[in-house]
XYZ file of C-alpha atoms in Angstrom:
725
model
C 0.000 0.000 0.000
C 2.889 2.328 -0.655
C 2.208 5.565 -2.494
C 4.391 5.897 -5.551
C 4.031 9.605 -5.885
C 2.761 12.630 -4.021
C 3.345 15.139 -6.798
C -0.317 15.483 -7.746
C -1.371 16.060 -4.163
C 1.266 18.703 -3.511
C 0.481 20.456 -6.775
C -3.118 20.787 -5.642
C -1.904 22.130 -2.313
C 0.282 24.803 -3.850
C -1.999 25.919 -6.629
C -3.727 29.296 -6.523
C -2.976 30.369 -2.978
C -3.889 33.684 -1.436
C -3.020 34.085 2.208
C -3.491 36.028 5.422
C -1.597 35.896 8.696
C -3.556 34.037 11.390
C -2.337 33.573 14.911
C -4.145 30.644 16.489
C -5.455 32.551 19.449
C -6.924 35.217 17.178
C -8.288 32.887 14.507
C -10.181 30.757 16.962
C -11.739 33.381 19.187
C -12.307 36.441 17.043
C -15.934 37.283 16.389
C -17.073 38.988 13.208
C -20.047 41.259 13.926
C -22.642 41.086 11.143
C -26.062 42.593 10.647
C -28.000 39.465 11.682
C -25.501 37.027 13.048
C -22.232 36.723 14.993
C -19.981 34.029 13.520
C -17.355 32.463 15.792
C -14.987 29.735 14.629
C -15.832 26.522 16.466
C -14.243 23.095 16.465
C -17.372 21.240 17.527
C -20.404 22.971 15.971
C -21.267 24.426 19.360
C -22.519 27.884 20.154
C -19.791 28.376 22.751
C -16.922 27.669 20.337
C -13.343 27.063 21.377
C -12.154 28.157 24.774
C -10.104 31.352 24.277
C -6.335 31.147 24.496
C -4.867 32.082 27.872
C -2.202 34.774 28.197
C 0.859 33.718 26.226
C -1.175 31.628 23.778
C 0.297 28.246 24.749
C -2.778 26.833 26.502
C -6.469 27.731 26.562
C -8.542 29.202 29.386
C -10.403 25.900 29.668
C -11.340 22.742 27.824
C -14.048 20.190 27.217
C -15.311 18.283 30.243
C -17.024 15.591 28.190
C -20.806 15.885 27.987
C -20.708 18.924 30.301
C -19.250 20.927 27.407
C -16.413 23.441 27.386
C -15.633 24.854 30.831
C -13.249 27.508 32.115
C -10.494 26.206 34.384
C -11.812 27.917 37.505
C -15.365 26.677 36.907
C -14.830 22.918 36.683
C -14.130 20.309 39.397
C -11.715 18.514 37.067
C -8.154 19.136 35.888
C -7.968 19.978 32.167
C -5.196 21.448 30.002
C -5.764 22.360 26.357
C -2.626 22.957 24.251
C -3.154 25.415 21.413
C -2.143 25.213 17.782
C 0.173 28.174 18.315
C 2.120 26.111 20.845
C 2.085 23.049 18.575
C 3.580 25.063 15.705
C 6.179 26.863 17.790
C 7.520 23.576 19.215
C 7.475 21.995 15.742
C 5.500 19.070 17.172
C 4.631 16.409 14.598
C 2.518 14.010 16.698
C 0.348 13.911 19.815
C 3.316 12.562 21.766
C 5.481 15.490 20.668
C 2.931 17.824 22.285
C 2.344 15.846 25.475
C 6.022 15.510 26.370
C 5.692 19.132 27.516
C 2.983 18.111 30.008
C 4.350 17.472 33.529
C 1.610 14.925 34.280
C 2.062 12.749 31.178
C 4.798 10.207 30.482
C 5.049 9.467 26.747
C 5.892 5.852 26.023
C 5.360 3.281 23.294
C 2.722 0.581 23.023
C 3.112 -3.166 22.981
C 5.020 -4.814 20.134
C 4.581 -2.251 17.393
C 5.397 1.473 17.063
C 2.228 2.894 18.563
C 2.418 5.988 20.751
C 1.110 5.631 24.304
C 0.618 8.168 27.089
C 0.899 7.326 30.789
C -1.371 9.670 32.790
C -1.360 9.323 36.570
C 0.466 6.036 36.068
C -2.131 4.468 33.757
C -1.591 4.006 30.032
C -3.817 5.496 27.337
C -2.779 4.297 23.877
C -3.053 6.410 20.755
C -6.033 4.376 19.511
C -7.875 5.327 22.709
C -7.667 9.053 21.841
C -10.931 10.894 21.110
C -11.513 13.207 18.163
C -14.021 15.963 18.844
C -15.468 13.835 21.640
C -15.701 10.520 19.741
C -13.285 7.661 20.447
C -10.986 5.828 18.035
C -11.632 7.839 14.866
C -8.143 9.016 14.007
C -5.232 6.820 12.846
C -4.602 4.075 15.373
C -0.827 4.247 15.785
C 0.361 7.736 14.874
C -1.649 10.970 14.655
C 0.001 13.838 12.787
C -0.501 17.346 14.170
C -1.845 18.700 10.887
C -5.098 16.862 11.729
C -6.026 18.832 14.827
C -6.270 22.299 16.332
C -5.735 21.461 19.994
C -4.722 18.663 22.354
C -6.893 18.478 25.463
C -5.809 16.428 28.490
C -8.573 15.590 30.981
C -6.740 14.154 33.988
C -8.374 11.386 35.933
C -11.168 8.896 35.385
C -13.972 10.017 33.082
C -16.566 7.259 32.533
C -19.453 9.617 33.338
C -18.045 12.504 31.310
C -16.882 10.693 28.168
C -18.151 7.120 28.454
C -16.018 4.053 29.036
C -13.073 3.968 26.679
C -13.695 1.038 24.282
C -9.961 0.326 24.074
C -9.650 -0.100 27.839
C -7.592 2.999 28.608
C -8.441 6.354 30.208
C -8.211 5.140 33.818
C -5.781 7.932 34.643
C -6.939 10.420 32.047
C -8.350 10.934 28.571
C -7.091 12.829 25.541
C -9.340 14.698 23.140
C -8.185 16.299 19.875
C -10.125 19.196 18.399
C -10.364 19.560 14.599
C -9.493 22.684 12.673
C -12.171 25.123 11.487
C -12.094 28.146 9.183
C -11.395 31.405 11.047
C -13.289 34.579 10.262
C -10.923 35.696 7.538
C -8.945 34.131 4.712
C -6.111 31.878 5.829
C -3.412 30.510 3.527
C -0.290 29.117 5.109
C 2.584 27.005 3.797
C 5.242 25.402 5.999
C 8.516 23.850 4.866
C 10.627 21.909 7.338
C 13.718 19.760 7.627
C 15.525 17.830 10.338
C 18.508 15.559 10.778
C 19.274 12.778 8.305
C 17.469 14.502 5.456
C 13.926 14.367 6.774
C 11.775 16.882 4.906
C 8.180 18.013 5.275
C 5.790 20.361 3.573
C 2.288 21.288 4.661
C -0.444 23.688 3.643
C -3.336 25.120 5.647
C -6.006 26.964 3.657
C -9.349 28.347 4.881
C -12.232 30.454 3.559
C -15.654 31.533 4.744
C -18.593 32.017 2.356
C -22.176 33.254 2.374
C -23.857 36.558 3.019
C -22.953 36.324 6.690
C -19.846 34.140 6.310
C -21.881 31.286 7.731
C -20.146 28.584 5.624
C -16.543 27.631 6.390
C -14.009 25.412 4.589
C -10.557 24.502 5.871
C -8.128 22.242 4.009
C -4.946 20.745 5.445
C -2.448 18.651 3.521
C 1.031 17.426 4.372
C 3.880 15.286 3.084
C 6.756 14.124 5.319
C 9.588 11.966 4.006
C 13.140 10.959 4.836
C 15.388 9.712 7.608
C 15.300 10.428 11.322
C 17.931 11.107 13.970
C 18.194 7.309 14.430
C 20.498 5.495 12.000
C 18.777 4.110 8.880
C 15.222 4.804 10.053
C 12.927 6.007 7.291
C 9.422 7.453 7.532
C 6.936 8.769 4.994
C 3.592 10.348 5.771
C 0.910 11.690 3.433
C -2.140 13.452 4.788
C -5.214 15.276 3.539
C -8.134 16.649 5.538
C -11.154 18.873 4.869
C -13.100 20.554 7.666
C -16.497 22.091 6.920
C -18.852 24.099 9.102
C -22.103 26.046 8.931
C -23.180 28.479 11.623
C -26.743 29.707 11.470
C -28.891 31.530 13.950
C -30.088 28.295 15.605
C -28.471 25.518 13.584
C -24.763 24.711 13.614
C -23.121 21.960 11.539
C -19.594 20.657 11.121
C -17.955 17.798 9.237
C -14.482 16.377 8.645
C -13.150 14.038 5.989
C -9.581 12.852 6.351
C -6.916 10.529 4.992
C -3.522 9.561 6.405
C -0.940 7.115 5.069
C 1.998 6.502 7.407
C 4.868 4.241 6.327
C 7.783 3.247 8.557
C 10.918 1.408 7.442
C 13.542 -0.078 9.760
C 12.080 1.666 12.798
C 13.958 0.895 16.009
C 11.958 -1.502 18.164
C 11.302 -1.756 21.879
C 13.541 -4.102 23.869
C 11.950 -7.021 25.691
C 13.966 -8.246 28.678
C 14.047 -12.030 29.146
C 15.927 -14.003 31.811
C 18.093 -11.080 32.917
C 18.592 -9.673 36.406
C 19.546 -6.131 35.420
C 18.815 -3.524 32.777
C 21.576 -3.170 30.143
C 23.577 0.033 29.854
C 22.127 2.450 27.337
C 23.477 2.076 23.774
C 24.358 5.101 21.683
C 21.012 6.864 21.247
C 21.397 6.878 17.461
C 22.029 3.103 17.302
C 19.453 1.052 15.382
C 19.069 -2.707 15.846
C 15.971 -2.934 13.620
C 16.307 -5.229 10.621
C 16.529 -3.492 7.210
C 13.516 -5.418 5.853
C 11.195 -4.563 8.756
C 8.357 -2.150 8.069
C 4.981 -1.004 9.356
C 2.399 0.676 7.120
C -0.933 2.161 8.143
C -3.587 3.707 5.892
C -6.616 5.417 7.438
C -9.755 7.051 6.080
C -12.092 8.767 8.511
C -14.981 11.178 8.700
C -17.225 12.889 11.227
C -20.437 14.882 11.198
C -21.892 16.927 14.047
C -25.050 19.015 14.356
C -26.390 21.258 17.096
C -29.794 22.960 17.148
C -31.309 25.404 19.644
C -34.807 24.078 20.275
C -35.477 27.073 22.524
C -33.348 29.754 24.115
C -32.770 27.336 27.017
C -32.593 23.906 25.373
C -30.144 22.636 22.728
C -30.079 19.261 20.973
C -27.021 17.716 19.374
C -26.033 14.629 17.418
C -22.749 13.336 16.009
C -21.507 10.414 13.930
C -18.000 9.266 13.071
C -16.359 6.467 11.112
C -12.882 5.112 10.399
C -11.696 2.505 7.906
C -8.097 1.366 8.318
C -5.649 -1.123 6.859
C -2.310 -2.060 8.404
C 0.538 -4.289 7.289
C 3.848 -4.949 8.962
C 6.798 -7.279 9.015
C 8.454 -7.086 12.416
C 11.678 -8.262 14.024
C 11.123 -7.330 17.658
C 14.215 -7.596 19.853
C 14.405 -9.792 22.970
C 17.492 -9.156 25.116
C 18.880 -12.204 26.914
C 22.234 -10.931 28.234
C 22.341 -7.577 30.017
C 26.147 -7.473 30.152
C 26.877 -8.058 26.472
C 23.639 -6.709 24.982
C 23.038 -9.993 23.151
C 19.574 -11.096 22.176
C 17.415 -12.518 19.426
C 14.607 -11.659 17.063
C 12.220 -13.643 14.897
C 10.029 -12.666 11.966
C 6.419 -11.716 12.660
C 4.138 -10.597 9.813
C 0.768 -9.121 10.612
C -2.174 -7.611 8.727
C -5.091 -5.815 10.309
C -8.264 -4.065 9.162
C -10.415 -1.852 11.393
C -13.962 -0.675 10.883
C -15.198 1.888 13.413
C -18.666 3.427 13.654
C -19.549 5.653 16.572
C -21.912 8.435 17.541
C -23.725 10.313 20.236
C -26.820 12.428 20.710
C -28.149 14.479 23.554
C -29.974 17.422 25.041
C -28.625 20.120 27.307
C -30.261 23.124 28.842
C -30.587 25.363 31.856
C -33.289 26.573 34.244
C -33.605 28.020 37.737
C -35.430 26.742 40.805
C -35.521 29.663 43.179
C -31.941 30.695 43.941
C -30.479 27.506 42.473
C -29.404 27.324 38.831
C -29.349 24.081 36.854
C -27.255 23.199 33.805
C -28.574 19.753 32.867
C -27.611 17.246 30.212
C -28.804 13.873 28.975
C -26.803 11.923 26.382
C -26.665 8.607 24.559
C -23.520 7.204 22.927
C -22.767 4.244 20.681
C -19.509 2.639 19.567
C -18.690 -0.384 17.407
C -15.275 -1.638 16.326
C -14.736 -4.620 14.051
C -11.145 -5.829 13.796
C -9.932 -8.299 11.194
C -6.551 -9.963 11.559
C -4.143 -12.277 9.775
C -0.627 -13.172 10.873
C 2.313 -15.527 10.588
C 5.195 -15.846 13.036
C 8.152 -18.188 13.173
C 9.657 -18.310 16.661
C 12.114 -21.142 16.123
C 12.582 -21.240 12.348
C 13.615 -17.585 11.915
C 15.060 -16.820 15.365
C 18.361 -14.991 14.820
C 21.070 -13.686 17.160
C 21.831 -9.968 17.294
C 23.013 -7.295 19.735
C 21.889 -3.814 20.806
C 25.487 -2.531 20.851
C 26.658 -4.268 17.652
C 23.515 -5.093 15.657
C 23.640 -7.977 13.191
C 21.645 -7.452 9.999
C 20.370 -10.328 7.879
C 18.303 -10.730 4.744
C 14.618 -11.266 5.273
C 14.282 -14.914 6.391
C 11.736 -17.149 4.714
C 9.134 -18.772 6.915
C 9.853 -22.407 7.719
C 7.646 -25.400 8.418
C 7.532 -24.392 12.098
C 5.744 -21.098 11.333
C 2.363 -20.504 12.953
C -0.359 -18.746 10.974
C -3.635 -17.249 12.086
C -6.313 -16.566 9.496
C -5.041 -15.216 6.172
C -2.471 -12.410 5.886
C -3.737 -11.386 2.432
C -7.397 -11.531 3.455
C -7.730 -11.007 7.230
C -10.696 -12.572 9.039
C -12.907 -11.124 11.740
C -11.109 -11.285 15.069
C -13.073 -9.048 17.465
C -16.321 -7.096 17.477
C -16.694 -4.561 20.305
C -19.969 -2.744 21.042
C -20.507 -0.075 23.693
C -23.833 1.632 24.433
C -24.364 4.134 27.213
C -26.882 6.604 28.582
C -25.867 9.482 30.854
C -27.687 12.136 32.840
C -26.159 14.982 34.812
C -26.895 18.312 36.436
C -24.658 21.136 37.597
C -26.307 23.085 40.392
C -25.192 26.663 40.980
C -25.497 28.409 44.346
C -24.530 31.792 45.777
C -24.391 33.628 42.442
C -22.399 30.761 40.869
C -19.667 30.810 43.522
C -20.514 27.211 44.410
C -21.233 24.678 41.668
C -22.046 21.046 42.347
C -22.135 18.472 39.540
C -23.961 15.171 40.001
C -24.490 12.523 37.357
C -24.362 8.890 36.359
C -23.896 6.829 33.201
C -25.262 3.379 32.432
C -22.712 1.587 30.234
C -23.442 -1.635 28.351
C -20.479 -3.619 27.014
C -20.502 -6.467 24.521
C -17.370 -8.081 23.080
C -17.380 -10.972 20.586
C -14.067 -12.750 20.037
C -13.544 -15.102 17.078
C -10.925 -17.846 17.272
C -8.248 -17.714 14.593
C -8.667 -20.142 11.693
C -11.902 -21.667 13.065
C -13.941 -18.512 13.677
C -15.538 -20.003 16.802
C -17.142 -17.160 18.762
C -16.964 -16.469 22.480
C -18.911 -13.533 23.856
C -18.730 -11.153 26.791
C -21.689 -8.985 27.781
C -22.284 -6.936 30.906
C -23.260 -3.475 32.093
C -22.544 -1.089 34.932
C -23.660 2.261 36.308
C -20.843 4.717 37.039
C -21.730 7.754 39.178
C -19.876 11.047 39.503
C -19.899 13.885 41.984
C -17.919 17.102 41.777
C -17.915 20.489 43.452
C -16.029 23.717 42.835
C -16.099 26.790 45.061
C -14.697 30.156 43.973
C -13.047 31.734 46.997
C -12.382 34.829 44.874
C -12.509 35.671 41.188
C -8.956 34.299 40.964
C -9.021 31.285 43.301
C -11.191 28.189 43.334
C -11.062 24.915 45.252
C -12.588 21.715 43.960
C -13.159 18.055 44.696
C -14.528 15.102 42.761
C -15.393 11.452 42.931
C -15.551 9.728 39.550
C -15.019 6.252 38.127
C -13.577 4.584 35.049
C -14.882 1.380 33.512
C -13.071 -1.412 31.647
C -14.464 -4.698 30.320
C -13.645 -7.618 32.593
C -11.234 -10.392 31.600
C -12.133 -14.014 30.950
C -10.605 -16.785 33.020
C -7.559 -18.416 31.364
C -7.439 -22.056 30.281
C -5.358 -22.948 33.359
C -8.169 -21.949 35.754
C -11.043 -24.169 36.885
C -13.505 -21.493 35.765
C -11.937 -21.287 32.273
C -13.888 -18.955 29.995
C -15.884 -17.278 32.760
C -16.112 -13.528 32.145
C -15.632 -11.222 35.101
C -17.779 -8.172 35.675
C -16.445 -4.866 34.313
C -13.592 -3.418 36.334
C -14.472 -0.187 38.110
C -11.609 2.119 39.107
C -12.493 4.744 41.694
C -10.891 8.180 41.777
C -11.001 10.810 44.502
C -9.424 14.214 43.976
C -9.093 17.585 45.683
C -7.445 20.604 44.191
C -6.752 24.321 44.147
C -6.660 26.588 41.094
C -5.341 30.124 40.823
C -5.460 32.439 37.815
C -4.761 36.091 37.186
C -5.181 37.679 33.780
C -1.661 36.579 32.850
C -0.618 33.627 35.006
C -2.236 30.438 36.258
C -1.374 27.440 38.396
C -3.087 24.339 39.694
C -2.427 21.933 42.544
C -4.186 18.566 42.830
C -4.042 15.525 45.095
C -5.678 12.323 43.853
C -6.058 8.638 44.610
C -7.118 5.989 42.089
C -7.724 2.311 42.846
C -7.600 -0.060 39.860
C -8.857 -3.645 40.363
C -6.460 -6.544 39.825
C -7.078 -10.210 39.040
C -5.410 -13.411 40.135
C -5.852 -17.169 40.079
C -6.106 -18.181 43.753
C -4.940 -21.257 45.622
C -8.272 -22.855 44.711
C -7.372 -22.346 41.012
C -10.287 -19.936 40.527
C -9.680 -16.806 38.454
C -11.227 -13.782 40.166
C -10.947 -10.067 40.807
C -8.673 -9.587 43.813
C -6.455 -6.774 45.018
C -5.813 -3.464 43.314
C -3.211 -1.069 42.023
C -3.254 1.956 44.305
C -2.085 5.195 42.717
C -1.883 8.411 44.700
C -0.150 11.552 43.664
C 0.257 15.312 43.684
C 0.309 17.402 40.511
C 1.493 21.000 40.188
C 0.924 22.794 36.885
C 1.722 26.349 35.845
C 1.152 28.353 32.681
C 0.944 31.877 31.307
C 3.204 34.928 31.427
C 5.518 35.667 34.339
C 6.339 39.064 32.761
C 5.288 40.803 29.569
C 8.145 39.086 27.710
C 8.463 35.759 29.557
C 6.101 32.797 29.126
C 6.189 29.780 31.437
C 4.719 26.300 31.002
C 5.391 23.218 33.078
C 5.027 21.663 36.494
C 5.798 18.716 38.729
C 4.222 15.336 39.531
C 4.814 13.048 42.511
C 3.242 9.628 42.063
C 3.150 6.625 44.396
C 1.855 3.631 42.405
C 1.811 0.347 44.321
C 0.586 -3.192 43.651
C -1.731 -4.452 46.421
C -3.326 -7.843 46.972
C -1.213 -9.544 44.314
C -1.170 -12.913 46.061
C 2.599 -13.038 45.559
C 5.147 -11.924 48.142
C 7.638 -10.951 45.430
C 5.271 -8.319 43.978
C 3.152 -7.272 46.963
C 3.618 -3.571 47.677
C 6.042 -3.076 44.794
C 5.798 -0.171 42.343
C 3.742 -0.522 39.193
C 5.683 -1.214 35.994
C 7.015 1.839 34.188
C 5.650 4.456 36.618
C 8.088 7.156 37.700
C 7.829 8.540 41.241
C 8.831 12.038 40.084
C 8.354 13.887 36.812
C 9.084 17.542 36.125
C 8.903 19.723 33.041
C 9.762 23.395 32.960
C 9.597 25.427 29.799
C 10.237 29.134 29.307
C 9.930 31.380 26.268
C 11.467 34.844 26.157
C 10.433 37.437 23.602
C 13.602 39.480 23.133
C 12.541 43.136 23.564
C 15.570 44.508 21.704
C 14.836 42.468 18.548
C 11.245 42.661 17.407
C 9.865 39.295 16.310
C 12.557 37.165 18.004
C 11.679 34.652 20.729
C 13.951 32.127 22.448
C 12.755 29.132 24.438
C 14.170 26.345 26.561
C 12.844 23.273 28.303
C 14.153 20.902 31.000
C 12.536 17.464 31.336
C 13.214 15.139 34.276
C 11.894 11.605 34.914
C 12.978 9.603 37.964
C 13.855 5.907 37.973
C 11.227 3.304 37.000
C 10.968 -0.470 37.041
C 10.559 -2.728 34.023
C 9.097 -5.687 35.925
C 6.509 -6.323 38.617
C 9.073 -7.588 41.146
C 11.053 -4.327 40.842
C 14.361 -6.063 40.165
C 14.888 -4.392 36.753
C 15.446 -0.682 37.298
C 15.773 2.060 34.679
C 17.905 5.053 35.678
C 16.444 8.533 35.956
C 17.105 10.952 33.120
C 17.166 14.651 32.319
C 17.078 16.227 28.875
C 17.296 19.816 27.695
C 15.724 21.366 24.606
C 16.177 24.828 23.137
C 14.489 26.699 20.316
C 14.132 30.025 18.539
C 11.436 31.747 16.506
C 11.789 34.836 14.322
C 8.889 36.607 12.608
C 9.688 38.760 9.574
C 7.154 40.958 7.819
C 7.792 41.149 4.069
C 5.051 43.361 2.709
C 2.317 40.977 1.605
C 3.863 38.058 3.425
C 4.813 37.112 6.956
C 7.661 34.657 7.309
C 8.159 32.738 10.557
C 11.494 30.944 10.944
C 11.807 28.297 13.649
C 14.757 26.221 14.838
C 14.861 23.578 17.556
C 17.374 21.256 19.228
C 15.958 18.430 21.355
C 18.165 16.408 23.717
C 20.724 19.182 23.442
C 23.499 17.288 25.238
C 22.854 14.076 23.282
C 22.123 11.960 26.341
C 21.748 8.181 25.996
C 18.836 7.018 28.164
C 16.047 4.471 28.488
C 13.087 6.785 28.126
C 10.272 4.494 29.291
C 8.992 1.026 30.089
C 5.490 0.087 28.951
C 2.902 -2.061 30.756
C 4.467 -5.212 29.318
C 7.926 -4.292 30.608
C 9.342 -3.489 27.177
C 11.831 -0.626 27.382
C 12.391 2.120 24.819
C 15.616 3.969 24.073
C 15.281 7.760 23.956
C 15.975 9.675 20.759
C 19.423 11.268 20.271
C 20.084 14.943 19.738
C 17.685 16.117 17.036
C 17.914 19.399 15.139
C 14.907 20.657 13.185
C 14.149 23.841 11.281
C 11.056 25.178 9.535
C 9.794 28.183 7.634
C 6.123 29.189 7.620
C 4.825 31.731 5.116
C 1.472 33.469 5.537
C 0.339 35.320 2.427
C -2.221 38.099 2.631
């Protein structure tokens, strides 16, 4: 499924452009006053539109709290950060992970086996296929989401089953991630960006928008991008092609929006995770640019997706909405994942694993929201229904013994692609994958936010009934086993504004994950457990002036565990107990100095494991301390010049449940510069960035399976953005 040429696409991008400068904070919040209508650019077809950018433009004043809608930071009993497109551009971020590594509460890691991004929030992993797009789960590409596809990255910290529904992919225990699509601003936008980085990686993108109609009620925004070339890691190659159209209509009572997108991401010889097997220590870090991936290994993903959303004001107090989304995806890969067997020498093995996958996602929601008063008490109420279905087809072949080959992380051995032998194991058909899993989620939610004392005190109460059905189909035979259950997850939150600048809040909220089935070794083999409910309790303090904001939160989350007891019965028993403190800060310390960062302390322990070697030990991959501090200085003596720097610290973590395999702590430094030049009818923005400035070699993370990932070496990137007007 490789694209032979992108010339036609890029010619369409470049043809006939007329442009205007558009800062993100202006383009998303400006309102054009018309005779009969006020048009405001909105990512979600809502009357409220995007939350305005906070001072400094790096984050917004608030974000979406699920079905409760967009809320200001001081007015919600939850912790939300929304990173703006201005920040995404200035840091030259190319994926969701590139944005979230600036968040002090998120540890960016990699998923199991393949090259999927994953994000550890409050010690729990949310994979990239568990990310929501405009409120709907699993619509964007499953493994890698390019930044050209979205306007903002919103992080809702903590459990969110009531707010967003149970995550169908099983994540979101510690937090959920929502990406907002791009919409046409209230004036013409035409922007072209050219970029380059180490080892001849090049990219070009275009962002074009127009509004039409007597009142500019129709909007069109087109984004296209092409990335190609090497990376800072030896011999890695990546190519990405992307095209997306965002449409919107904003009438007096009716608001509509739609997105149609395509992404093709192709990876060649991408460095794999390292699985540790039979070792009693973690190996010393190789040179960060070293690549032990085999030259024939690849992973390709092609995604087509679309969404539609409508909102209509039934009365001045009641609004109805509905949304639908779909994704159709095809993946192919040939992998040579590395298993390390000698920590001293770095020796290990790989074997060939070929896999094909097809996804078919259909999802939607509908609801009503409104407001009314009962005496001195105000009510903002909402009722909502959501639906999700994912069908996954799969076909694979792996050859553990026939193609197993020796290699080394310090001195990699490269071989020609081995042919499968008679010992190879196949599941279904690689060329025509068969149905593997069908997942269906249905839920109904109702909530009310009660306002007292002229809105100084707001109390949110609500609950969601979630029905879960999962059909699994055995490989080759297609024999079906089913799981079906349901649960009600309540939520309670309160926020009190001590002053216009200070609020305190608390919440109790749950997350929900489908229960596991008993393994074949248990007496109750095949028995499905009830859905796992994780309970979160949180208290916090928020402070904001017009220019600077900070938040402090303490939370506890208990995640159920399972074990097979002495009676050989598989059951829910014990829990992972996570408690932590988060400090976040954002905004402008002075007129010329922007700050963004914070600190997280996290105590994540395994409880009730039934095994003395793991009881009370830290959860795999979870760091006790994380800190990120970023600063940007606009040089007053040189108009248009800004310099920035960032320090990122992660403390030691463990790569196994018994805590015998320990990864060292690490610190990296990044620096960057931005220079804006006005050239008559054009504005040129030049950006340069150096990540991992001191070229540190470090194990960046360990995922839930104990696979460890080597951090990227020093990486230099530059870009030039031209806005024509």
